[in-house]
XYZ file of C-alpha atoms in Angstrom:
255
model
C 13.633 10.629 19.027
C 16.870 8.742 18.619
C 16.600 7.310 22.119
C 12.950 6.302 21.557
C 13.783 4.393 18.378
C 16.735 2.667 20.059
C 14.530 1.532 22.936
C 11.877 0.213 20.526
C 14.441 -1.610 18.401
C 15.918 -3.260 21.470
C 12.503 -4.577 22.453
C 11.296 -5.981 19.138
C 14.383 -7.034 17.168
C 16.421 -10.209 17.750
C 19.646 -9.433 19.598
C 22.741 -11.241 20.755
C 24.136 -11.078 24.288
C 25.949 -7.781 24.706
C 28.541 -9.459 26.900
C 29.528 -12.612 25.040
C 27.514 -12.747 21.813
C 25.262 -15.659 22.758
C 22.400 -15.782 20.272
C 18.983 -14.151 20.722
C 19.291 -12.938 24.282
C 19.947 -9.408 25.517
C 22.228 -10.556 28.361
C 22.809 -14.264 28.950
C 22.702 -15.917 32.368
C 26.492 -16.071 32.710
C 26.949 -12.410 31.847
C 24.119 -11.439 34.206
C 26.012 -13.377 36.850
C 29.097 -11.259 36.223
C 26.920 -8.183 36.825
C 24.987 -9.604 39.781
C 26.983 -7.706 42.391
C 28.153 -10.899 44.073
C 31.707 -9.583 43.722
C 30.876 -6.060 44.951
C 33.434 -4.451 47.197
C 35.526 -1.367 47.914
C 37.963 -0.104 45.299
C 40.985 2.117 45.846
C 42.609 3.632 42.767
C 46.364 4.083 43.051
C 47.401 6.806 43.422
C 44.284 7.788 45.322
C 43.172 11.320 44.397
C 42.673 13.742 47.255
C 39.066 13.946 48.412
C 37.930 10.677 46.863
C 35.150 9.184 49.013
C 34.830 5.490 49.730
C 33.910 3.815 46.435
C 32.113 0.500 45.998
C 32.112 -1.312 42.654
C 29.864 -4.190 41.616
C 32.278 -5.932 39.240
C 35.687 -5.871 37.619
C 35.892 -3.866 34.404
C 36.864 -6.665 32.072
C 35.400 -9.258 29.743
C 31.623 -9.378 29.600
C 31.189 -6.524 32.083
C 33.254 -4.178 29.938
C 31.424 -5.285 26.783
C 27.977 -4.632 28.287
C 28.986 -1.220 29.613
C 30.409 -0.148 26.259
C 27.361 -1.429 24.376
C 25.128 0.707 26.599
C 27.351 3.777 26.695
C 28.784 4.010 23.206
C 26.437 1.977 21.011
C 23.126 3.076 22.485
C 21.910 -0.331 23.668
C 19.493 1.362 26.059
C 17.662 -1.760 27.341
C 20.945 -2.757 29.029
C 20.319 -0.042 31.616
C 18.222 -2.524 33.594
C 20.970 -5.065 34.243
C 23.535 -2.297 34.772
C 21.205 -0.537 37.195
C 20.858 -3.757 39.178
C 24.645 -3.961 39.398
C 24.870 -0.344 40.544
C 22.200 -0.965 43.169
C 24.276 -3.896 44.478
C 27.290 -1.589 44.786
C 25.199 0.955 46.711
C 24.058 -1.765 49.093
C 27.631 -2.997 49.500
C 28.539 0.470 50.758
C 26.398 0.048 53.845
C 22.991 1.192 52.622
C 20.411 -1.176 54.043
C 16.634 -1.459 53.720
C 14.457 -0.890 56.725
C 12.399 1.749 58.543
C 14.099 4.834 59.884
C 17.184 4.588 57.705
C 16.366 7.661 55.645
C 16.268 8.344 51.951
C 19.163 7.838 49.573
C 19.882 10.341 46.796
C 21.863 8.921 43.903
C 23.836 11.794 42.363
C 25.096 10.821 38.893
C 28.301 12.256 37.480
C 27.162 14.361 34.502
C 28.279 13.865 30.920
C 29.276 16.819 28.759
C 26.423 18.093 26.595
C 28.299 17.257 23.409
C 28.666 13.644 24.582
C 24.969 13.402 25.427
C 24.093 14.726 21.979
C 26.496 12.323 20.263
C 25.302 9.280 22.206
C 21.651 10.230 22.347
C 21.487 9.640 26.106
C 23.277 10.224 29.410
C 24.597 6.770 30.453
C 25.275 7.437 34.141
C 21.896 9.087 34.690
C 20.022 6.303 32.900
C 21.784 3.623 34.957
C 21.138 5.627 38.141
C 17.399 5.732 37.390
C 17.348 1.954 36.952
C 19.348 1.513 40.172
C 16.964 3.728 42.151
C 14.045 1.603 41.002
C 15.840 -1.577 42.026
C 16.682 -0.116 45.451
C 13.077 0.930 46.052
C 11.904 -2.591 45.236
C 14.423 -3.850 47.790
C 12.951 -1.581 50.452
C 15.430 1.305 50.240
C 13.810 4.705 49.621
C 15.962 6.009 46.791
C 15.730 8.631 44.087
C 18.004 10.237 41.524
C 19.138 13.798 42.202
C 20.892 15.169 39.072
C 22.354 18.162 40.878
C 25.819 18.267 39.286
C 26.688 20.081 36.093
C 29.797 21.082 34.172
C 30.644 24.746 34.559
C 33.414 24.748 31.971
C 34.527 22.645 29.039
C 36.806 19.675 29.700
C 38.907 17.580 27.345
C 38.050 13.979 26.524
C 39.453 11.850 29.345
C 40.391 8.935 27.075
C 44.127 8.493 26.946
C 44.835 10.813 29.878
C 46.836 9.633 32.872
C 45.825 10.068 36.510
C 47.531 13.453 36.969
C 46.253 14.757 33.635
C 42.708 13.718 34.493
C 42.874 15.528 37.822
C 44.134 18.695 36.119
C 41.524 18.398 33.371
C 38.656 18.149 35.864
C 39.865 20.464 38.624
C 37.025 22.857 39.436
C 34.971 21.679 36.452
C 31.868 20.506 38.343
C 29.412 22.516 40.387
C 26.060 21.952 42.065
C 23.239 23.479 40.043
C 21.042 26.172 41.488
C 18.434 24.549 43.709
C 20.570 21.463 44.265
C 20.016 21.537 48.015
C 16.287 21.164 47.416
C 16.796 18.148 45.174
C 18.881 16.271 47.724
C 16.698 17.371 50.609
C 18.945 16.093 53.410
C 19.064 12.561 51.977
C 22.181 10.411 52.207
C 24.112 11.220 49.051
C 25.789 8.502 47.006
C 27.759 9.671 43.990
C 27.279 7.239 41.102
C 28.950 6.556 37.753
C 29.288 3.647 35.375
C 33.059 3.115 35.727
C 35.843 4.393 37.963
C 39.447 4.239 36.763
C 41.755 6.844 38.328
C 39.026 8.248 40.601
C 39.563 11.803 39.333
C 35.962 12.286 38.216
C 34.427 11.081 41.481
C 36.924 13.130 43.497
C 35.885 16.265 41.591
C 32.201 15.410 42.065
C 32.823 14.972 45.791
C 34.595 18.341 45.954
C 31.619 20.052 44.301
C 29.107 18.422 46.656
C 31.147 19.315 49.723
C 31.695 22.876 48.522
C 27.945 23.337 48.142
C 27.319 22.072 51.680
C 24.971 19.296 50.603
C 26.133 16.694 53.101
C 23.616 16.277 55.923
C 24.826 16.536 59.472
C 23.390 14.502 62.367
C 19.626 14.112 62.052
C 17.813 16.855 63.900
C 21.023 18.602 64.884
C 22.102 22.120 64.011
C 24.089 20.827 61.014
C 21.184 18.922 59.513
C 20.945 19.671 55.814
C 24.488 21.057 55.710
C 27.962 19.586 55.858
C 28.729 18.887 59.466
C 30.230 16.482 61.991
C 29.365 12.909 61.127
C 28.584 13.730 57.493
C 29.692 10.900 55.205
C 29.908 10.906 51.438
C 30.004 7.634 49.523
C 30.248 6.614 45.901
C 29.203 3.561 43.894
C 29.960 2.393 40.358
C 29.125 -0.562 38.172
C 32.743 -1.514 37.517
C 36.373 -0.771 38.302
C 39.709 -2.222 37.189
C 40.306 -5.598 38.814
C 43.569 -4.484 40.421
C 41.884 -1.569 42.217
C 39.662 -3.767 44.385
C 40.676 -3.829 48.041
C 40.220 -7.581 47.756
C 40.354 -9.630 44.584
C 36.834 -9.809 43.046
C 35.448 -13.251 42.327
C 35.366 -13.962 38.625
C 32.337 -15.173 36.708
C 32.249 -18.467 34.908
C 32.451 -16.877 31.481
């Protein structure tokens, strides 16, 4: 119910831009530009956690981008999922996913939030953004769907304030593929997705869980198809990452 009322309020009540505060617009043109994916590129946290797949980010986690992400995640501004999903879709495309026949389906696997966080926020931010991104990819000609196959198998501490090593220790072995996960991915190309990457610990743990469950498809039609095998590639995409983690400096928006 909380989520339904938040969605309705966002549609009918006057709002200010979540990124910069411009009057009576959900996201202004300049802030949409910052989230357009024009600056999308690979990011490499330092130190790089073991097992982290190649990660593409749509924008630097600063300024308007940070404000929009926090408004969606922490303040329940659910209509922002559309613009954030478009940014995530741009990051997926930047990772080499291209529209066209014969390229196969893409399964976006969101990093799960703890149940207590979902209850407190009234929604699961990464999953909501992933759903919007899948819709944007399909409209661009990429067969995409969301496969929520990951779950927490033990409690973890709040990551806020933890350093890179502490985050790795906090998350080690915490994620697992749910029963029936192989059926949900169905041999599709898996892209792990989240709203933000900082140290990379969360995505590295998600990658470990996916690999351990054997969800990476091998060569099409070969004996490893549907299981981890030679040629299997795991990728990840996020809306934003710290500016200094980009392999090349991201272009900044006007605002």
